[in-house]
Short mmCIF file of N, CA, C and O in Angstrom, two decimals:
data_model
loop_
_atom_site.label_atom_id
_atom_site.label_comp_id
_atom_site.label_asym_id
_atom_site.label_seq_id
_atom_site.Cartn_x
_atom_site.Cartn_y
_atom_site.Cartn_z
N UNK A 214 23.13 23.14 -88.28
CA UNK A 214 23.17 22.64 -86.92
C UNK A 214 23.19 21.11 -86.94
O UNK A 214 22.46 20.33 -87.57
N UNK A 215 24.27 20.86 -86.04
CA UNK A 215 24.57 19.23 -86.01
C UNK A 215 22.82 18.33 -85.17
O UNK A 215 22.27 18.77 -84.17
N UNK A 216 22.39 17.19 -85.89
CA UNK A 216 21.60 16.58 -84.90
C UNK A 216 22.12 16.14 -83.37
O UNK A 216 23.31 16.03 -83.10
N UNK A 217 21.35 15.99 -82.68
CA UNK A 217 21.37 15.45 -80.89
C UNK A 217 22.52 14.09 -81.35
O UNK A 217 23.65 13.92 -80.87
N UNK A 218 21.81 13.23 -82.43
CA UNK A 218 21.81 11.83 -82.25
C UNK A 218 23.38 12.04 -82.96
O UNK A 218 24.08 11.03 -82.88
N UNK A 219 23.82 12.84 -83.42
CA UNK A 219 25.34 12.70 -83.86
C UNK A 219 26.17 12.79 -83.08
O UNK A 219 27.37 12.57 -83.24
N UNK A 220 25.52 13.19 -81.96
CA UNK A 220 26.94 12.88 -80.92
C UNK A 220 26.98 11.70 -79.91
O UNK A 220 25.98 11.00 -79.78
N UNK A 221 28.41 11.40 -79.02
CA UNK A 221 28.37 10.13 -78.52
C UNK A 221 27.39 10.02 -77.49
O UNK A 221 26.97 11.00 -76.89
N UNK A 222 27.06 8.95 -77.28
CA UNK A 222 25.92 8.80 -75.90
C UNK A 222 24.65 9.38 -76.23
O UNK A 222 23.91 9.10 -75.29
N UNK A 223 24.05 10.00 -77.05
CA UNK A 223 22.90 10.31 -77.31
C UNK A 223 22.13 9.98 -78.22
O UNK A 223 22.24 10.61 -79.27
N UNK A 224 21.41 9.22 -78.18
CA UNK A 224 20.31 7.84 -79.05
C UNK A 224 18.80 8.79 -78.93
O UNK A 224 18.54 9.77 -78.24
N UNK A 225 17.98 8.02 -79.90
CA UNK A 225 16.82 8.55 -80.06
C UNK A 225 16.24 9.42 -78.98
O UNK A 225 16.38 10.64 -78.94
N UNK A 226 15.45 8.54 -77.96
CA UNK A 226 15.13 8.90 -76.45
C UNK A 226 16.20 10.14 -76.15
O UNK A 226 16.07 11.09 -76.93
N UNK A 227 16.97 10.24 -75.41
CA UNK A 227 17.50 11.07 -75.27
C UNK A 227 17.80 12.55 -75.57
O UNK A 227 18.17 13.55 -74.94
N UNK A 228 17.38 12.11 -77.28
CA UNK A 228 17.57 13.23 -78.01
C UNK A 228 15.61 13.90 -78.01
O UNK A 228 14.99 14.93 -78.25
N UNK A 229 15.47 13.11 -77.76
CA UNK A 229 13.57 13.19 -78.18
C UNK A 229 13.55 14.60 -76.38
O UNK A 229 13.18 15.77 -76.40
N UNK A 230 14.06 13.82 -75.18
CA UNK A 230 13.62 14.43 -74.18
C UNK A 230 14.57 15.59 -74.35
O UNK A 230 13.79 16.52 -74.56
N UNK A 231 15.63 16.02 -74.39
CA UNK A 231 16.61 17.17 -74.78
C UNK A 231 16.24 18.36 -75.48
O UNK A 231 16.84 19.43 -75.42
N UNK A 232 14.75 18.01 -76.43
CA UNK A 232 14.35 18.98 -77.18
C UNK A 232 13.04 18.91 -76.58
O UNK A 232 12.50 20.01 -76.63
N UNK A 233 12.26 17.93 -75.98
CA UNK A 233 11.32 18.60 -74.94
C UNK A 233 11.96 20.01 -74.09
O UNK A 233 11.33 21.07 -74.00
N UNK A 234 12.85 19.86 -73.72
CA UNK A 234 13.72 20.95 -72.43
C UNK A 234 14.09 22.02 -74.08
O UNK A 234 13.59 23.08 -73.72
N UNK A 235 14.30 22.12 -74.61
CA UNK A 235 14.50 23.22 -75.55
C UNK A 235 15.71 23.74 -76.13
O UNK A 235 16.13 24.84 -76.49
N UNK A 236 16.24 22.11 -76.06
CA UNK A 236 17.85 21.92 -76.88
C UNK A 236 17.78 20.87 -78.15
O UNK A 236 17.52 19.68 -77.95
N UNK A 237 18.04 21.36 -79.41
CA UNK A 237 17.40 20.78 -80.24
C UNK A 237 18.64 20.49 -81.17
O UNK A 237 18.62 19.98 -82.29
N UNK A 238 19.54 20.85 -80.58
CA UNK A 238 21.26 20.70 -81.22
C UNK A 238 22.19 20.11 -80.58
O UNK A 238 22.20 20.18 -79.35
N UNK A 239 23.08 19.46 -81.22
CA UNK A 239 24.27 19.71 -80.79
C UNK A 239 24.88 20.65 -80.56
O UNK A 239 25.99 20.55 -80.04
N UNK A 240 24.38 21.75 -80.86
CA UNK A 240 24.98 23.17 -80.63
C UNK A 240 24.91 23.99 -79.82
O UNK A 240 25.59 24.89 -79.32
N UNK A 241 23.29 23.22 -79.70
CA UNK A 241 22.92 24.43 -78.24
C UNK A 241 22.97 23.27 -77.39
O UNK A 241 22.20 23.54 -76.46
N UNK A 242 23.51 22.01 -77.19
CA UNK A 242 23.66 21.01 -75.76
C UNK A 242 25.26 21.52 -75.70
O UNK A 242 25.72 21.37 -74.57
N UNK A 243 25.67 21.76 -76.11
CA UNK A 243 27.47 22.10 -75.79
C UNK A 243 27.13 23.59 -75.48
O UNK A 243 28.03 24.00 -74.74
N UNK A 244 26.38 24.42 -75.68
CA UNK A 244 26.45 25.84 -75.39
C UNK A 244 25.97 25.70 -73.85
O UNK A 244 26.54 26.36 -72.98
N UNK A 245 24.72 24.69 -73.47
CA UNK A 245 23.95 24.89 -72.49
C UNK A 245 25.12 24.26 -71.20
O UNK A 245 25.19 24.71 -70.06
N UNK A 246 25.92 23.20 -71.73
CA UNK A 246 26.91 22.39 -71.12
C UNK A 246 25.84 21.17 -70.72
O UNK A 246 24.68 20.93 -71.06
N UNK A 247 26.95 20.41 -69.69
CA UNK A 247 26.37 18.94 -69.31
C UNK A 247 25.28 19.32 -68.04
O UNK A 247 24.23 18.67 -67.98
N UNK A 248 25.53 20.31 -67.12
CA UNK A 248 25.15 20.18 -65.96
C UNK A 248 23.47 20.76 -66.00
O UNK A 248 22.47 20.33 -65.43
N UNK A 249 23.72 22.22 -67.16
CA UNK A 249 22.51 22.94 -67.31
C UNK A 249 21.48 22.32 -67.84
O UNK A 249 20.32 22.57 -67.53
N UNK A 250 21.99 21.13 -69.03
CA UNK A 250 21.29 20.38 -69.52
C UNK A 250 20.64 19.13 -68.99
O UNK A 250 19.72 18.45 -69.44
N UNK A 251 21.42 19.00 -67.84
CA UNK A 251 21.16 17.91 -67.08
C UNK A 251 19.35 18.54 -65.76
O UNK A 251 18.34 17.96 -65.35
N UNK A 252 19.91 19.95 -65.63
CA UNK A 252 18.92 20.73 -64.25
C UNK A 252 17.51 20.79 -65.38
O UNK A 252 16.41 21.02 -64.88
N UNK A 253 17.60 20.62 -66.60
CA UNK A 253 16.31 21.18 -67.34
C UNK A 253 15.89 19.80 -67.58
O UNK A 253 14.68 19.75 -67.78
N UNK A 254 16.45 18.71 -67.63
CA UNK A 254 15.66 17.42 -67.73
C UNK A 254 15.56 16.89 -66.76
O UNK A 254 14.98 15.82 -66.93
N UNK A 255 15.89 17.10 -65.50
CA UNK A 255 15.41 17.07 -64.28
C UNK A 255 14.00 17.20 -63.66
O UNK A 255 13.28 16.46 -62.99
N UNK A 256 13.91 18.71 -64.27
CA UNK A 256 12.83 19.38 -64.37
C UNK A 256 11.62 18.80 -64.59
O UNK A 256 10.59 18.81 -63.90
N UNK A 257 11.90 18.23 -65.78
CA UNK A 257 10.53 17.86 -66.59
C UNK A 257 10.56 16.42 -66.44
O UNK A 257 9.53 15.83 -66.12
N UNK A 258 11.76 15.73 -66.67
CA UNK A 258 11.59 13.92 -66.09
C UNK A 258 12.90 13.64 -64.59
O UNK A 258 14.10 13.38 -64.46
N UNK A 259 11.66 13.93 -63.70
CA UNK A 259 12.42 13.86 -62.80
C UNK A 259 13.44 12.11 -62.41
O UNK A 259 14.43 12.00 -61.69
N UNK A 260 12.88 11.26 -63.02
CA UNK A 260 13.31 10.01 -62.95
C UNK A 260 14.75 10.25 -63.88
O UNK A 260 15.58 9.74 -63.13
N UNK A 261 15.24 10.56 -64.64
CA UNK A 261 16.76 11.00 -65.01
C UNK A 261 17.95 10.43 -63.61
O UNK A 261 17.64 10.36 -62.42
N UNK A 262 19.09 10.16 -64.11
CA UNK A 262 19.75 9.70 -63.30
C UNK A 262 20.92 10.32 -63.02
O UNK A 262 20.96 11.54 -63.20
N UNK A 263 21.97 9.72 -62.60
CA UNK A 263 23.54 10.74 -63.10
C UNK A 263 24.32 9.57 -64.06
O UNK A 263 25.54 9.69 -64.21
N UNK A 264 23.60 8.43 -64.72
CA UNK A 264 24.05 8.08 -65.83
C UNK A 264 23.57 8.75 -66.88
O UNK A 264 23.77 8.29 -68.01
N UNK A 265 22.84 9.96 -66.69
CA UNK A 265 22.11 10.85 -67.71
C UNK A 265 22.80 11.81 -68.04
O UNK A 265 22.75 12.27 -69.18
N UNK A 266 24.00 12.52 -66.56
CA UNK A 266 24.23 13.36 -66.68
C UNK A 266 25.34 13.21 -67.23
O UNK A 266 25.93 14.04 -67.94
N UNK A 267 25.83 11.70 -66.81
CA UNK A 267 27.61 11.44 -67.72
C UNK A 267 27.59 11.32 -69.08
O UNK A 267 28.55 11.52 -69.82
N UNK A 268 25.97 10.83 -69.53
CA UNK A 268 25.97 10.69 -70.59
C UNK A 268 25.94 12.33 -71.69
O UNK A 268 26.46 12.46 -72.80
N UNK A 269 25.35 13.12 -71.08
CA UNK A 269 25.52 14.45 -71.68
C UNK A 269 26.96 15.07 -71.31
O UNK A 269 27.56 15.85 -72.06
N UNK A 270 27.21 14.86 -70.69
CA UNK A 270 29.15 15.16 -70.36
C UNK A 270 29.95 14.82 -71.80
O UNK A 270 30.47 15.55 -72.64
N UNK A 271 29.80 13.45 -71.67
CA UNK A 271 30.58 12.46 -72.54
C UNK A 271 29.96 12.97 -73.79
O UNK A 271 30.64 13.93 -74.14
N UNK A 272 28.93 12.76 -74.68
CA UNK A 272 28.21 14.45 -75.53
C UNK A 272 28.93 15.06 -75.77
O UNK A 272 29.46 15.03 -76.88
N UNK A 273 29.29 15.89 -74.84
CA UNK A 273 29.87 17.58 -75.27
C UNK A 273 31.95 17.42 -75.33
O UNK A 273 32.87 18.06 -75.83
N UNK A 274 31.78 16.14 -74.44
CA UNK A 274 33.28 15.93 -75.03
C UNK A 274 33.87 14.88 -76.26
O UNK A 274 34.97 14.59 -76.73
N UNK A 275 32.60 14.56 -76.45
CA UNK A 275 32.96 13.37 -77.72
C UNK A 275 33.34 12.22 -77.52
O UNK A 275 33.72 11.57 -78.49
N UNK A 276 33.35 11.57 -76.08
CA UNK A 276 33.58 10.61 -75.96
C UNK A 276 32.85 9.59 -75.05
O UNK A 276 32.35 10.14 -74.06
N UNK A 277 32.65 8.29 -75.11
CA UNK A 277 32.21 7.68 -74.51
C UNK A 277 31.83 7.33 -72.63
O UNK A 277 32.72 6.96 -71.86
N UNK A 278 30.69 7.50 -72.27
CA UNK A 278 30.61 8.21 -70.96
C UNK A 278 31.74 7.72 -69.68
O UNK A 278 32.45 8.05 -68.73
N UNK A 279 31.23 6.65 -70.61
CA UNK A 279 32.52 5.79 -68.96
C UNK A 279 34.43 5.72 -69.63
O UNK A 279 35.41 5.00 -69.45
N UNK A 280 34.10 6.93 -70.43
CA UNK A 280 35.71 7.58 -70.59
C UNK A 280 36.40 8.51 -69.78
O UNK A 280 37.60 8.77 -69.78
N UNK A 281 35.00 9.24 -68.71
CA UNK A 281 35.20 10.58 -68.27
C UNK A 281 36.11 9.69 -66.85
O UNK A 281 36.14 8.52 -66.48
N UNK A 282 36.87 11.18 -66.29
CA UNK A 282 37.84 10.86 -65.64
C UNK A 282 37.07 11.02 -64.15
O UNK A 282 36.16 11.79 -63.84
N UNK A 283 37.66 10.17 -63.45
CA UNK A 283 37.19 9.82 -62.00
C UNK A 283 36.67 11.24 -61.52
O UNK A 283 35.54 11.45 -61.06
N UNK A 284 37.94 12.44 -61.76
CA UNK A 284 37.73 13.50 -60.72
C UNK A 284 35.93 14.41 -61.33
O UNK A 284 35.09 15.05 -60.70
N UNK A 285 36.04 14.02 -62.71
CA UNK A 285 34.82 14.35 -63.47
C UNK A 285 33.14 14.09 -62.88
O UNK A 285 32.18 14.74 -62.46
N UNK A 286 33.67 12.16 -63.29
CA UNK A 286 32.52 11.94 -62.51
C UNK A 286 32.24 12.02 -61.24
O UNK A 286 31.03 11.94 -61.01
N UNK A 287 33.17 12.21 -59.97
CA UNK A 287 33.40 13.09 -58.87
C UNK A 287 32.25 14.55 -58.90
O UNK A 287 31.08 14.63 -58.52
N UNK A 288 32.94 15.32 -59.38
CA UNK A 288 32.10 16.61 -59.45
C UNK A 288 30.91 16.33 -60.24
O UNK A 288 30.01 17.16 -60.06
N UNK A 289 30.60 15.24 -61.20
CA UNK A 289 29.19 15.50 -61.50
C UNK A 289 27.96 15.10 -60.58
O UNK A 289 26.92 15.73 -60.41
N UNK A 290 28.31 14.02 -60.10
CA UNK A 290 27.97 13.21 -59.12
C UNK A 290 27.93 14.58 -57.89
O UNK A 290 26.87 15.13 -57.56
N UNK A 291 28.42 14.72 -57.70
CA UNK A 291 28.15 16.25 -55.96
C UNK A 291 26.84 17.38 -56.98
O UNK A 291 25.97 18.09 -56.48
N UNK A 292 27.07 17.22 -58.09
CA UNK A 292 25.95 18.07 -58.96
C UNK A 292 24.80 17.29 -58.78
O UNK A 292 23.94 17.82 -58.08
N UNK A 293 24.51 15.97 -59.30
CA UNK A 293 23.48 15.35 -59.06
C UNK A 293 23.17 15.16 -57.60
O UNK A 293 21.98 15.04 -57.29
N UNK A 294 23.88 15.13 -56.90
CA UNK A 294 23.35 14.71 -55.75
C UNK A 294 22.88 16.38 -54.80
O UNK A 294 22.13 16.31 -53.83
N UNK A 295 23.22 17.19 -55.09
CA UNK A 295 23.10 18.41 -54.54
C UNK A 295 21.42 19.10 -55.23
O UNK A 295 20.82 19.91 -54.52
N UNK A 296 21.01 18.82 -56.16
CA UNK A 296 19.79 18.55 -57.22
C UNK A 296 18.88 17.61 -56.06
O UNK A 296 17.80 18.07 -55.69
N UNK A 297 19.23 16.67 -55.67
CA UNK A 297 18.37 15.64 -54.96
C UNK A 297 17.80 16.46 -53.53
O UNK A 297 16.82 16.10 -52.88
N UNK A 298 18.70 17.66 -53.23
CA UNK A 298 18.67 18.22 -51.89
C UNK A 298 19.46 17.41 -50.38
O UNK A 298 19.39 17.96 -49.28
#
């Protein structure tokens, strides 16, 4: 199993709170996806942002967060904000 920290956008912290929530891979953050992974660190650190959530996006696609495409961060953004109530 690949570490957290081998993929893009995910640094120590990140990877430290990811396996608080009970994703301890790269394997299981691409299985769980960006959004599921995003509702379980929500959970537990509610201060998380939706630069949290692009950053687990950008993660599971390998690329750098502010690579993702407008309509992307579009729909993640209506995810985060629908989370807020």
């Amino acid at each position: 199993m690949a570490e957290l920290t081998s993929m893009a956008n995910i640094g120590a912290e990140m990877a430290r709170k990811l396996r608080a929530v009970g994703i301890s891979s790269a394997e299981e953050l691409t299985a769980a996806g960006s959004k599921q992974a995003f509702f379980q660190l929500k959970t537990l650190y509610p201060q998380v942002c939706l630069v949290h959530l692009y950053a687990l996006e950008g993660a599971i696609r390998n690329v750098d967060f502010n690579c993702l495409s407008a309509e992307r961060k579009q729909d993640l953004k209506a995810f985060s904000d629908l989370l807020k109530g």
